[in-house]
Tab-separated table of C-alpha atoms and ligand atoms in Angstrom:
chain	number	residue	atom	x	y	z
A	16	UNK	CA	4.905	-28.610	4.403
A	17	UNK	CA	3.021	-28.609	1.151
A	18	UNK	CA	2.688	-25.395	-0.788
A	19	UNK	CA	-0.702	-23.810	-0.433
A	20	UNK	CA	-2.234	-21.543	-2.986
A	21	UNK	CA	-4.067	-18.445	-1.895
A	22	UNK	CA	-7.746	-18.262	-2.742
A	23	UNK	CA	-7.373	-15.080	-4.782
A	24	UNK	CA	-4.976	-16.886	-7.092
A	25	UNK	CA	-7.163	-20.001	-7.346
A	26	UNK	CA	-10.256	-17.995	-8.234
A	27	UNK	CA	-8.347	-16.277	-11.027
A	28	UNK	CA	-7.008	-19.562	-12.397
A	29	UNK	CA	-7.822	-20.354	-15.992
A	30	UNK	CA	-6.434	-23.834	-15.615
A	31	UNK	CA	-8.283	-26.704	-13.929
A	32	UNK	CA	-7.713	-30.391	-13.330
A	33	UNK	CA	-4.708	-30.126	-11.009
A	34	UNK	CA	-4.561	-30.868	-7.294
A	35	UNK	CA	-4.246	-27.844	-5.030
A	36	UNK	CA	-3.820	-27.212	-1.328
A	37	UNK	CA	-5.963	-24.465	0.116
A	38	UNK	CA	-6.104	-23.202	3.710
A	39	UNK	CA	-8.430	-20.797	5.385
A	40	UNK	CA	-11.325	-20.210	7.745
A	41	UNK	CA	-14.775	-21.684	7.221
A	42	UNK	CA	-17.416	-19.031	6.594
A	43	UNK	CA	-20.331	-21.443	6.130
A	44	UNK	CA	-20.905	-25.164	5.677
A	45	UNK	CA	-24.073	-25.999	3.850
A	46	UNK	CA	-25.865	-29.387	3.494
A	47	UNK	CA	-22.797	-31.224	4.771
A	48	UNK	CA	-21.491	-30.621	1.283
A	49	UNK	CA	-20.433	-27.058	0.447
A	50	UNK	CA	-17.817	-25.166	2.432
A	51	UNK	CA	-17.383	-21.449	1.761
A	52	UNK	CA	-13.722	-20.923	2.615
A	53	UNK	CA	-11.934	-17.606	3.006
A	54	UNK	CA	-8.266	-16.858	3.633
A	55	UNK	CA	-8.305	-13.058	3.554
A	56	UNK	CA	-6.513	-12.795	0.221
A	57	UNK	CA	-9.774	-11.683	-1.394
A	58	UNK	CA	-13.288	-10.815	-0.451
A	59	UNK	CA	-14.514	-13.859	-2.355
A	60	UNK	CA	-14.768	-17.328	-0.866
A	61	UNK	CA	-13.799	-20.485	-2.656
A	62	UNK	CA	-16.300	-23.308	-2.607
A	63	UNK	CA	-15.051	-26.643	-1.337
A	64	UNK	CA	-17.208	-29.591	-2.354
A	65	UNK	CA	-17.182	-32.370	0.238
A	66	UNK	CA	-17.929	-35.989	-0.635
A	67	UNK	CA	-19.891	-36.408	2.583
A	68	UNK	CA	-20.852	-40.046	1.950
A	69	UNK	CA	-17.205	-41.006	2.100
A	70	UNK	CA	-16.173	-38.646	4.881
A	71	UNK	CA	-16.007	-39.507	8.562
A	72	UNK	CA	-19.030	-38.076	10.409
A	73	UNK	CA	-16.811	-36.910	13.279
A	74	UNK	CA	-14.760	-34.855	10.834
A	75	UNK	CA	-17.855	-33.359	9.176
A	76	UNK	CA	-19.022	-32.171	12.594
A	77	UNK	CA	-15.814	-30.245	13.090
A	78	UNK	CA	-16.270	-28.204	9.896
A	79	UNK	CA	-17.910	-25.278	11.608
A	80	UNK	CA	-18.052	-21.532	11.041
A	81	UNK	CA	-14.739	-20.037	12.129
A	82	UNK	CA	-12.720	-23.261	12.066
A	83	UNK	CA	-9.328	-23.199	10.339
A	84	UNK	CA	-8.930	-26.010	7.832
A	85	UNK	CA	-6.566	-27.307	5.203
A	86	UNK	CA	-7.937	-28.958	2.088
A	87	UNK	CA	-6.242	-30.917	-0.667
A	88	UNK	CA	-8.360	-31.462	-3.739
A	89	UNK	CA	-8.828	-31.032	-7.440
A	90	UNK	CA	-9.535	-27.598	-8.857
A	91	UNK	CA	-12.533	-28.051	-11.153
A	92	UNK	CA	-14.835	-25.834	-13.151
A	93	UNK	CA	-17.807	-25.002	-11.001
A	94	UNK	CA	-21.333	-25.988	-11.927
A	95	UNK	CA	-22.848	-23.688	-9.329
A	96	UNK	CA	-23.625	-20.046	-9.842
A	97	UNK	CA	-21.375	-17.285	-8.581
A	98	UNK	CA	-17.956	-18.877	-9.045
A	99	UNK	CA	-15.991	-20.204	-11.959
A	100	UNK	CA	-13.926	-22.787	-10.082
A	101	UNK	CA	-14.264	-24.871	-6.936
A	102	UNK	CA	-12.242	-27.518	-5.128
A	103	UNK	CA	-13.363	-31.164	-4.989
A	104	UNK	CA	-11.975	-32.161	-1.631
A	105	UNK	CA	-9.828	-35.289	-1.321
A	106	UNK	CA	-8.403	-34.644	2.155
A	107	UNK	CA	-9.647	-32.269	4.819
A	108	UNK	CA	-7.642	-31.506	7.930
A	109	UNK	CA	-8.968	-29.447	10.821
A	110	UNK	CA	-6.184	-27.096	11.940
A	111	UNK	CA	-8.177	-25.271	14.597
A	112	UNK	CA	-11.675	-26.055	15.843
A	113	UNK	CA	-14.244	-23.354	16.467
A	114	UNK	CA	-17.094	-24.186	18.802
A	115	UNK	CA	-20.189	-22.996	16.922
A	116	UNK	CA	-22.072	-22.460	20.194
A	117	UNK	CA	-19.432	-20.035	21.442
A	118	UNK	CA	-18.038	-18.406	18.292
A	119	UNK	CA	-19.166	-14.757	18.421
A	120	UNK	CA	-19.371	-14.317	14.649
A	121	UNK	CA	-22.439	-16.080	13.391
A	122	UNK	CA	-23.034	-16.336	9.651
A	123	UNK	CA	-25.476	-13.435	9.678
A	124	UNK	CA	-25.338	-9.631	9.611
A	125	UNK	CA	-23.823	-8.055	12.725
A	126	UNK	CA	-23.959	-4.355	13.574
A	127	UNK	CA	-20.776	-2.304	13.263
A	128	UNK	CA	-21.119	-1.365	16.946
A	129	UNK	CA	-21.134	-5.018	17.961
A	130	UNK	CA	-18.170	-5.766	15.714
A	131	UNK	CA	-16.218	-2.926	17.357
A	132	UNK	CA	-16.553	-4.798	20.637
A	133	UNK	CA	-14.987	-7.852	19.036
A	134	UNK	CA	-12.378	-6.007	17.017
A	135	UNK	CA	-10.052	-9.000	17.470
A	136	UNK	CA	-12.378	-11.066	15.273
A	137	UNK	CA	-13.928	-8.492	12.977
A	138	UNK	CA	-11.168	-8.940	10.390
A	139	UNK	CA	-12.996	-12.159	9.545
A	140	UNK	CA	-16.049	-10.384	8.167
A	141	UNK	CA	-16.423	-9.349	4.525
A	142	UNK	CA	-16.693	-5.688	5.437
A	143	UNK	CA	-13.565	-5.503	7.579
A	144	UNK	CA	-11.566	-7.739	5.256
A	145	UNK	CA	-12.335	-5.282	2.460
A	146	UNK	CA	-11.577	-2.202	4.594
A	147	UNK	CA	-8.177	-3.419	5.714
A	148	UNK	CA	-7.123	-4.570	2.263
A	149	UNK	CA	-8.074	-1.128	0.926
A	150	UNK	CA	-6.224	0.531	3.816
A	151	UNK	CA	-3.147	-1.504	2.965
A	152	UNK	CA	-3.293	-0.485	-0.685
A	153	UNK	CA	-3.686	3.177	0.180
A	154	UNK	CA	-0.645	3.064	2.475
A	155	UNK	CA	1.421	1.390	-0.214
A	156	UNK	CA	0.230	3.894	-2.823
A	157	UNK	CA	1.186	6.836	-0.599
A	158	UNK	CA	4.749	5.558	-0.430
A	159	UNK	CA	4.808	4.790	-4.145
A	160	UNK	CA	3.546	8.260	-5.039
A	161	UNK	CA	6.209	10.056	-3.017
A	162	UNK	CA	8.991	7.644	-3.893
A	163	UNK	CA	8.306	8.073	-7.612
A	164	UNK	CA	8.744	11.803	-7.091
A	165	UNK	CA	12.034	11.384	-5.249
A	166	UNK	CA	10.769	12.314	-1.785
A	167	UNK	CA	12.713	11.005	1.213
A	168	UNK	CA	10.723	9.095	3.826
A	169	UNK	CA	11.772	10.755	7.073
A	170	UNK	CA	11.060	9.246	10.489
A	171	UNK	CA	10.206	12.041	12.860
A	172	UNK	CA	10.156	11.321	16.608
A	173	UNK	CA	7.173	9.901	18.457
A	174	UNK	CA	8.353	11.184	21.807
A	175	UNK	CA	8.955	14.902	21.768
A	176	UNK	CA	9.208	17.906	24.027
A	177	UNK	CA	7.372	20.177	21.629
A	178	UNK	CA	3.680	20.593	21.108
A	179	UNK	CA	3.691	21.550	17.436
A	180	UNK	CA	0.471	23.489	17.446
A	181	UNK	CA	0.645	24.797	20.942
A	182	UNK	CA	-2.798	23.320	21.358
A	183	UNK	CA	-1.864	21.450	24.506
A	184	UNK	CA	-3.811	18.330	23.613
A	185	UNK	CA	-0.915	16.000	24.258
A	186	UNK	CA	-0.410	12.713	26.073
A	187	UNK	CA	2.341	13.001	28.637
A	188	UNK	CA	5.250	10.587	28.629
A	189	UNK	CA	6.874	10.058	31.990
A	190	UNK	CA	8.721	7.436	33.963
A	191	UNK	CA	7.710	8.908	37.306
A	192	UNK	CA	5.720	7.043	39.881
A	193	UNK	CA	2.647	9.149	39.223
A	194	UNK	CA	1.437	8.802	42.787
A	195	UNK	CA	4.644	10.266	44.040
A	196	UNK	CA	6.652	12.344	41.549
A	197	UNK	CA	9.717	14.264	42.731
A	198	UNK	CA	8.967	17.912	43.453
A	199	UNK	CA	11.011	21.074	43.176
A	200	UNK	CA	11.487	23.375	46.153
A	201	UNK	CA	8.481	25.356	45.007
A	202	UNK	CA	6.305	22.234	44.905
A	203	UNK	CA	6.131	21.682	41.160
A	204	UNK	CA	6.837	18.340	39.527
A	205	UNK	CA	10.573	18.212	38.895
A	206	UNK	CA	10.873	16.963	35.344
A	207	UNK	CA	14.631	17.434	35.501
A	208	UNK	CA	14.649	14.111	37.331
A	209	UNK	CA	12.467	12.379	34.753
A	210	UNK	CA	13.823	10.032	32.086
A	211	UNK	CA	14.521	12.724	29.484
A	212	UNK	CA	15.356	15.416	32.010
A	213	UNK	CA	12.337	17.431	30.891
A	214	UNK	CA	8.612	17.100	30.316
A	215	UNK	CA	7.827	15.092	27.198
A	216	UNK	CA	4.757	14.003	25.296
A	217	UNK	CA	3.641	11.903	22.344
A	218	UNK	CA	3.819	13.792	19.073
A	219	UNK	CA	0.758	15.583	17.699
A	220	UNK	CA	2.474	16.227	14.362
A	221	UNK	CA	5.864	15.632	12.788
A	222	UNK	CA	5.716	18.843	10.802
A	223	UNK	CA	8.269	20.988	12.589
A	224	UNK	CA	10.883	18.239	12.424
A	225	UNK	CA	9.801	17.507	8.850
A	226	UNK	CA	10.611	21.089	7.886
A	227	UNK	CA	14.145	20.622	9.216
A	228	UNK	CA	14.585	17.667	6.872
A	229	UNK	CA	13.209	19.563	3.882
A	230	UNK	CA	15.735	22.335	4.479
A	231	UNK	CA	18.453	19.929	3.319
A	232	UNK	CA	16.823	17.001	1.524
A	233	UNK	CA	14.408	19.211	-0.476
A	234	UNK	CA	11.370	16.933	-0.420
A	235	UNK	CA	10.494	14.708	2.496
A	236	UNK	CA	7.418	12.991	3.848
A	237	UNK	CA	6.538	11.369	7.125
A	238	UNK	CA	4.009	8.591	7.578
A	239	UNK	CA	3.544	7.660	11.175
A	240	UNK	CA	1.286	7.631	14.206
A	241	UNK	CA	0.180	10.835	15.894
A	242	UNK	CA	-1.586	11.262	19.188
A	243	UNK	CA	-4.089	13.842	20.344
A	244	UNK	CA	-5.726	13.866	23.726
A	245	UNK	CA	-8.641	15.859	22.406
A	246	UNK	CA	-11.796	14.708	24.048
A	247	UNK	CA	-13.714	14.676	20.831
A	248	UNK	CA	-16.127	11.801	20.592
A	249	UNK	CA	-16.815	12.287	16.907
A	250	UNK	CA	-16.904	9.992	13.901
A	251	UNK	CA	-13.859	11.877	12.516
A	252	UNK	CA	-11.433	11.947	15.449
A	253	UNK	CA	-9.223	9.327	17.032
A	254	UNK	CA	-6.773	9.716	19.898
A	255	UNK	CA	-4.211	7.751	17.870
A	256	UNK	CA	-4.192	8.217	14.126
A	257	UNK	CA	-1.749	8.025	11.241
A	258	UNK	CA	-0.640	11.104	9.429
A	259	UNK	CA	1.222	11.705	6.193
A	260	UNK	CA	3.153	14.965	6.257
A	261	UNK	CA	5.146	16.026	3.203
A	262	UNK	CA	7.347	19.134	3.382
A	263	UNK	CA	8.851	20.608	0.254
A	264	UNK	CA	11.578	23.193	-0.163
A	265	UNK	CA	11.038	25.796	-2.891
A	266	UNK	CA	7.267	25.154	-3.020
A	267	UNK	CA	4.689	27.891	-2.763
A	268	UNK	CA	1.071	27.409	-1.803
A	269	UNK	CA	-0.030	26.676	-5.366
A	270	UNK	CA	2.627	23.976	-5.779
A	271	UNK	CA	1.439	22.621	-2.443
A	272	UNK	CA	-2.177	22.418	-3.604
A	273	UNK	CA	-1.174	20.796	-6.876
A	274	UNK	CA	0.841	18.160	-5.050
A	275	UNK	CA	-1.933	17.408	-2.557
A	276	UNK	CA	-4.555	17.063	-5.266
A	277	UNK	CA	-2.308	14.851	-7.384
A	278	UNK	CA	-1.522	12.651	-4.391
A	279	UNK	CA	-5.154	12.129	-3.431
A	280	UNK	CA	-6.055	11.237	-7.002
A	281	UNK	CA	-3.103	8.892	-7.340
A	282	UNK	CA	-3.858	6.879	-4.224
A	283	UNK	CA	-7.591	6.689	-4.928
A	284	UNK	CA	-6.871	5.462	-8.446
A	285	UNK	CA	-4.444	2.909	-7.058
A	286	UNK	CA	-7.155	1.489	-4.802
A	287	UNK	CA	-9.698	1.461	-7.644
A	288	UNK	CA	-7.253	-0.431	-9.849
A	289	UNK	CA	-6.027	-2.859	-7.226
A	290	UNK	CA	-9.030	-3.445	-4.966
A	291	UNK	CA	-11.826	-3.763	-7.481
A	292	UNK	CA	-13.687	-6.538	-5.670
A	293	UNK	CA	-13.351	-4.865	-2.285
A	294	UNK	CA	-14.604	-1.510	-3.546
A	295	UNK	CA	-17.496	-3.167	-5.361
A	296	UNK	CA	-18.404	-4.940	-2.149
A	297	UNK	CA	-18.159	-1.735	-0.111
A	298	UNK	CA	-20.220	0.105	-2.710
A	299	UNK	CA	-23.020	-2.442	-2.326
A	300	UNK	CA	-22.721	-2.291	1.441
A	301	UNK	CA	-23.138	1.465	1.451
A	302	UNK	CA	-26.052	1.369	-0.977
A	303	UNK	CA	-27.795	-1.151	1.297
A	304	UNK	CA	-27.065	0.974	4.355
A	305	UNK	CA	-28.424	4.086	2.666
A	306	UNK	CA	-31.709	2.351	1.920
A	307	UNK	CA	-32.401	2.689	5.643
A	308	UNK	CA	-32.240	6.473	5.330
A	309	UNK	CA	-34.990	8.796	4.078
A	310	UNK	CA	-34.720	9.537	0.357
A	311	UNK	CA	-33.439	13.103	0.770
A	312	UNK	CA	-30.519	11.994	2.960
A	313	UNK	CA	-29.237	9.382	0.533
A	314	UNK	CA	-26.272	10.342	-1.596
A	315	UNK	CA	-26.802	10.953	-5.262
A	316	UNK	CA	-23.824	8.843	-6.222
A	317	UNK	CA	-22.726	5.350	-5.233
A	318	UNK	CA	-19.343	4.945	-3.573
A	319	UNK	CA	-17.746	3.814	-6.818
A	320	UNK	CA	-19.205	6.781	-8.683
A	321	UNK	CA	-17.982	9.168	-5.983
A	322	UNK	CA	-14.437	7.842	-6.295
A	323	UNK	CA	-14.495	8.028	-10.073
A	324	UNK	CA	-15.966	11.511	-9.919
A	325	UNK	CA	-13.166	12.616	-7.630
A	326	UNK	CA	-10.582	11.445	-10.166
A	327	UNK	CA	-12.288	13.011	-13.147
A	328	UNK	CA	-12.763	16.533	-11.790
A	329	UNK	CA	-10.521	19.350	-10.684
A	330	UNK	CA	-10.976	20.271	-7.059
A	331	UNK	CA	-12.689	23.642	-6.585
A	332	UNK	CA	-10.238	26.259	-5.297
A	333	UNK	CA	-11.400	29.384	-3.523
A	334	UNK	CA	-10.403	31.621	-0.658
A	335	UNK	CA	-11.799	31.544	2.844
A	336	UNK	CA	-13.237	35.019	2.210
A	337	UNK	CA	-15.152	33.776	-0.844
A	338	UNK	CA	-16.364	30.758	1.125
A	339	UNK	CA	-17.687	32.932	3.937
A	340	UNK	CA	-19.696	34.949	1.393
A	341	UNK	CA	-21.229	31.782	-0.042
A	342	UNK	CA	-22.042	30.458	3.415
A	343	UNK	CA	-23.509	33.726	4.601
A	344	UNK	CA	-25.842	33.831	1.619
A	345	UNK	CA	-26.700	30.101	1.813
A	346	UNK	CA	-30.221	28.878	2.434
A	347	UNK	CA	-29.379	26.922	5.609
A	348	UNK	CA	-27.716	30.019	7.057
A	349	UNK	CA	-30.644	32.274	6.239
A	350	UNK	CA	-33.099	29.718	7.554
A	351	UNK	CA	-30.966	29.309	10.692
A	352	UNK	CA	-30.379	25.631	9.989
A	353	UNK	CA	-26.684	25.723	10.920
A	354	UNK	CA	-25.881	24.901	14.517
A	355	UNK	CA	-23.210	27.617	14.284
A	356	UNK	CA	-24.598	30.528	12.235
A	357	UNK	CA	-22.111	32.141	9.853
A	358	UNK	CA	-22.012	35.754	10.868
A	359	UNK	CA	-18.877	37.463	9.832
A	360	UNK	CA	-15.417	37.199	8.460
A	361	UNK	CA	-12.996	35.673	10.928
A	362	UNK	CA	-15.032	32.830	12.385
A	363	UNK	CA	-13.663	29.327	12.132
A	364	UNK	CA	-15.511	26.977	9.842
A	365	UNK	CA	-17.323	24.092	11.481
A	366	UNK	CA	-17.670	20.705	9.899
A	367	UNK	CA	-21.298	21.521	8.941
A	368	UNK	CA	-20.067	24.525	6.922
A	369	UNK	CA	-17.311	22.572	5.228
A	370	UNK	CA	-19.748	19.854	4.306
A	371	UNK	CA	-22.265	22.341	2.957
A	372	UNK	CA	-19.658	23.788	0.595
A	373	UNK	CA	-18.534	20.370	-0.597
A	374	UNK	CA	-21.767	18.401	-0.654
A	375	UNK	CA	-24.398	20.983	-1.464
A	376	UNK	CA	-22.778	23.992	-3.099
A	377	UNK	CA	-19.892	22.748	-5.235
A	378	UNK	CA	-20.677	19.015	-5.113
A	379	UNK	CA	-16.982	18.188	-5.395
A	380	UNK	CA	-13.787	18.349	-3.322
A	381	UNK	CA	-12.843	21.877	-2.364
A	382	UNK	CA	-9.552	23.567	-1.491
A	383	UNK	CA	-9.958	26.601	0.741
A	384	UNK	CA	-7.063	29.035	0.999
A	385	UNK	CA	-5.984	32.209	2.735
A	386	UNK	CA	-7.609	31.894	6.137
A	387	UNK	CA	-7.571	34.615	8.790
A	388	UNK	CA	-4.293	34.367	10.667
A	389	UNK	CA	-6.099	34.297	14.018
A	390	UNK	CA	-7.595	30.874	13.393
A	391	UNK	CA	-4.442	29.279	11.988
A	392	UNK	CA	-1.037	28.248	13.321
A	393	UNK	CA	1.925	30.518	13.914
A	394	UNK	CA	4.115	28.919	11.241
A	395	UNK	CA	1.835	29.744	8.304
A	396	UNK	CA	3.145	32.374	5.888
A	397	UNK	CA	1.610	35.803	6.325
A	398	UNK	CA	-0.008	37.315	3.269
A	399	UNK	CA	0.580	40.918	2.249
A	400	UNK	CA	-2.915	41.966	3.343
A	401	UNK	CA	-1.780	41.639	6.965
A	402	UNK	CA	-4.928	39.657	7.781
A	403	UNK	CA	-4.626	36.263	6.170
A	404	UNK	CA	-2.094	33.454	5.921
A	405	UNK	CA	-1.216	31.137	3.037
A	406	UNK	CA	-3.120	28.192	4.463
A	407	UNK	CA	-4.902	25.540	2.457
A	408	UNK	CA	-7.419	23.002	3.688
A	409	UNK	CA	-8.839	20.291	1.479
A	410	UNK	CA	-12.447	19.389	2.181
A	411	UNK	CA	-14.015	16.135	1.052
A	412	UNK	CA	-17.617	15.003	0.750
A	413	UNK	CA	-18.839	13.110	3.790
A	414	UNK	CA	-15.630	13.942	5.670
A	415	UNK	CA	-15.000	17.670	5.878
A	416	UNK	CA	-11.310	18.468	6.369
A	417	UNK	CA	-9.058	15.726	5.051
A	418	UNK	CA	-5.882	17.792	4.582
A	419	UNK	CA	-4.571	20.851	6.377
A	420	UNK	CA	-1.504	22.605	5.030
A	421	UNK	CA	0.206	25.868	4.218
A	422	UNK	CA	3.140	27.680	2.810
A	423	UNK	CA	5.434	28.107	5.814
A	424	UNK	CA	6.689	31.449	7.094
A	425	UNK	CA	10.345	31.507	6.083
A	426	UNK	CA	11.032	35.149	7.124
A	427	UNK	CA	12.606	35.159	10.574
A	428	UNK	CA	11.302	38.576	11.615
A	429	UNK	CA	7.708	37.790	10.630
A	430	UNK	CA	7.833	34.398	12.286
A	431	UNK	CA	9.239	35.736	15.543
A	432	UNK	CA	6.748	38.569	15.586
A	433	UNK	CA	3.852	36.106	15.207
A	434	UNK	CA	5.257	33.822	17.913
A	435	UNK	CA	5.496	36.773	20.267
A	436	UNK	CA	1.959	37.842	19.469
A	437	UNK	CA	0.466	34.515	20.407
A	438	UNK	CA	2.919	33.584	23.118
A	439	UNK	CA	4.858	30.678	21.631
A	440	UNK	CA	8.173	30.410	23.502
A	441	UNK	CA	10.962	31.152	21.045
A	442	UNK	CA	13.691	29.670	23.198
A	443	UNK	CA	12.041	26.239	23.145
A	444	UNK	CA	11.887	26.286	19.372
A	445	UNK	CA	15.434	27.591	18.870
A	446	UNK	CA	16.189	24.711	16.510
A	447	UNK	CA	13.151	25.509	14.347
A	448	UNK	CA	14.124	29.157	14.140
A	449	UNK	CA	17.673	28.206	13.176
A	450	UNK	CA	16.409	27.065	9.751
A	451	UNK	CA	15.206	30.633	9.246
A	452	UNK	CA	18.585	31.961	10.304
A	453	UNK	CA	20.664	29.789	7.998
A	454	UNK	CA	19.621	29.291	4.401
A	455	UNK	CA	15.934	29.945	4.761
A	456	UNK	CA	13.871	29.448	1.630
A	457	UNK	CA	10.216	29.408	0.593
A	458	UNK	CA	8.705	26.054	1.469
A	459	UNK	CA	5.365	24.407	2.054
A	460	UNK	CA	3.742	21.227	3.298
A	461	UNK	CA	0.583	19.594	4.511
A	462	UNK	CA	-0.847	16.895	6.767
A	463	UNK	CA	-3.192	14.218	5.518
A	464	UNK	CA	-5.124	12.274	8.123
A	465	UNK	CA	-4.736	8.743	6.806
A	466	UNK	CA	-7.903	7.389	8.442
A	467	UNK	CA	-9.982	10.177	6.918
A	468	UNK	CA	-8.698	9.097	3.519
A	469	UNK	CA	-9.585	5.483	4.293
A	470	UNK	CA	-13.049	6.625	5.398
A	471	UNK	CA	-13.588	8.313	2.065
A	472	UNK	CA	-12.381	5.431	-0.067
A	473	UNK	CA	-14.264	2.735	1.846
A	474	UNK	CA	-17.456	4.769	2.277
A	475	UNK	CA	-17.533	3.943	5.976
A	476	UNK	CA	-19.184	6.420	8.309
A	477	UNK	CA	-17.138	6.090	11.491
A	478	UNK	CA	-13.378	6.520	11.795
A	479	UNK	CA	-13.313	3.773	14.454
A	480	UNK	CA	-14.074	1.276	11.717
A	481	UNK	CA	-11.120	2.042	9.453
A	482	UNK	CA	-8.224	1.510	11.889
A	483	UNK	CA	-7.672	-2.004	13.240
A	484	UNK	CA	-7.745	-1.104	16.928
A	485	UNK	CA	-9.200	2.368	17.495
A	486	UNK	CA	-8.110	4.507	20.425
A	487	UNK	CA	-10.679	6.987	21.676
A	488	UNK	CA	-11.832	8.372	25.022
A	489	UNK	CA	-12.460	5.569	27.522
A	490	UNK	CA	-11.302	2.893	25.120
A	491	UNK	CA	-7.965	1.141	24.693
A	492	UNK	CA	-9.129	-2.471	24.422
A	493	UNK	CA	-6.990	-4.947	22.454
B	669	ATP	P1	-10.094	18.980	12.751
B	669	ATP	O1	-10.483	20.416	12.628
B	669	ATP	O2	-10.884	18.058	11.867
B	669	ATP	O3	-9.980	18.508	14.156
B	669	ATP	P2	-7.345	19.774	12.653
B	669	ATP	O4	-7.464	21.148	12.136
B	669	ATP	O5	-7.146	19.553	14.094
B	669	ATP	O6	-8.618	18.904	12.138
B	669	ATP	P3	-4.669	19.351	11.612
B	669	ATP	O7	-4.046	19.686	12.916
B	669	ATP	O8	-4.519	20.273	10.466
B	669	ATP	O9	-6.225	19.009	11.818
B	669	ATP	O10	-4.179	17.884	11.201
B	669	ATP	C1	-3.994	17.488	9.834
B	669	ATP	C2	-4.974	16.388	9.416
B	669	ATP	O11	-4.991	15.325	10.356
B	669	ATP	C3	-6.420	16.846	9.352
B	669	ATP	O12	-6.682	17.432	8.113
B	669	ATP	C4	-7.169	15.549	9.502
B	669	ATP	O13	-7.245	14.849	8.273
B	669	ATP	C5	-6.295	14.743	10.430
B	669	ATP	N1	-6.735	14.749	11.830
B	669	ATP	C6	-6.652	15.764	12.729
B	669	ATP	N2	-7.077	15.390	13.941
B	669	ATP	C7	-7.454	14.077	13.822
B	669	ATP	C8	-7.954	13.113	14.746
B	669	ATP	N3	-8.141	13.400	16.027
B	669	ATP	N4	-8.206	11.864	14.280
B	669	ATP	C9	-7.985	11.559	12.984
B	669	ATP	N5	-7.499	12.421	12.071
B	669	ATP	C10	-7.232	13.670	12.470
B	670	MN	MN1	-8.556	19.084	15.601
């Protein structure tokens, strides 16, 4: 099999005159003469020039949008606009036909909703090609960032018996015949007879297990799928999403914030450096899309500018209490424009509030700290005021919460007292509490929703468009 060269490499070639083999999928075929060919290595197509007078008519007919072809030809300097090189075809082989009458992707603009219905083919569009190359770079950069800092990549379990948050939004895992599960004498389902001998579910977070790793390896991170059966049909929630959860021994909340901010900047910079063409394309796409909106709803910055801005500026850090003051005094609150009015200290912030702080008030990413303990999880470290915990959420423009984290409660008595208060069974989490019994130390960590990061960097508006095959209520196609 002859070596083929990827289109990205050919387009960057400074040398011409040699024969090359190129393979890919036909995007368009114009005037029986010009093929725009794409192989996914770059957003840009290479132009194949066909000598149609000396090419079999039957073959020409098979060069259709979507067909897979192999071309051998000479790489020459291009006379046309928009590309520096093109391939003068000598041999064309059809590897896979694509019936133009039936191929769902026509060479025209399709709506994102339509493309979601054909998610098996949407990779072949410019937009989705760019999104998934950026997603790939971000994933790689996450690993590179932590590896450079000596973090250990820890694989926490997917099937677990614990519900980390106690939120109960889990998917059950069972081997029972669900129509007829074994029952106990009192008529309850007898999980003792199930595969694991107990009730199990898909993980909602690897944090608790991650903490166990940090209590020996110092710095660990997880990067894996998480599952939440929350029935939230929003543009920010998926039922299956990927989460990055670092846990660090001997970190306090400030170290935690510094790490999170550095990580976000590192991975965004990596994508800017390595996916220039894709981000330029996505920037144009977003600018076009925003032209449909009324002037006052358009963003002041392009996607590229937003990303650069994020790198160049420190994130704004303030406490929940300070944020509540700002929100209470804000124009939309006074004019009753918020769906959930901000009344007093203690209420949870809604996405509209988070976005107001980030997009209207500070106009930059924000880190909120020290939330009321009532609205945060049991494992967050209690502050001396007796009211707040050392939590930190990072809020991003267009997204709202992108990271949720905290310094963890390392004091056994405080932790147990909080678990009792909110009714978290201590006996089930005996292994978690053991780390507070033996060699407990200050430590901290956070969870980054990977798809929310990809949303931000690609400028897409719906989380279903930044994961290859989204899982959400009433949908598990593909
Ligand atoms: P939200 O309030 O937005 O639902 P959360 O408070 O439930 O978020 P955490 O439990 O702190 O979120 O999870 C950590 C991170 O995981 C969040 O900051 C967010 O980036 C991401 N995340 C949470 N739920 C989802 C979801 N259903 N789909 C995609 N990402 C999510
Ligand atoms: Mn949630």
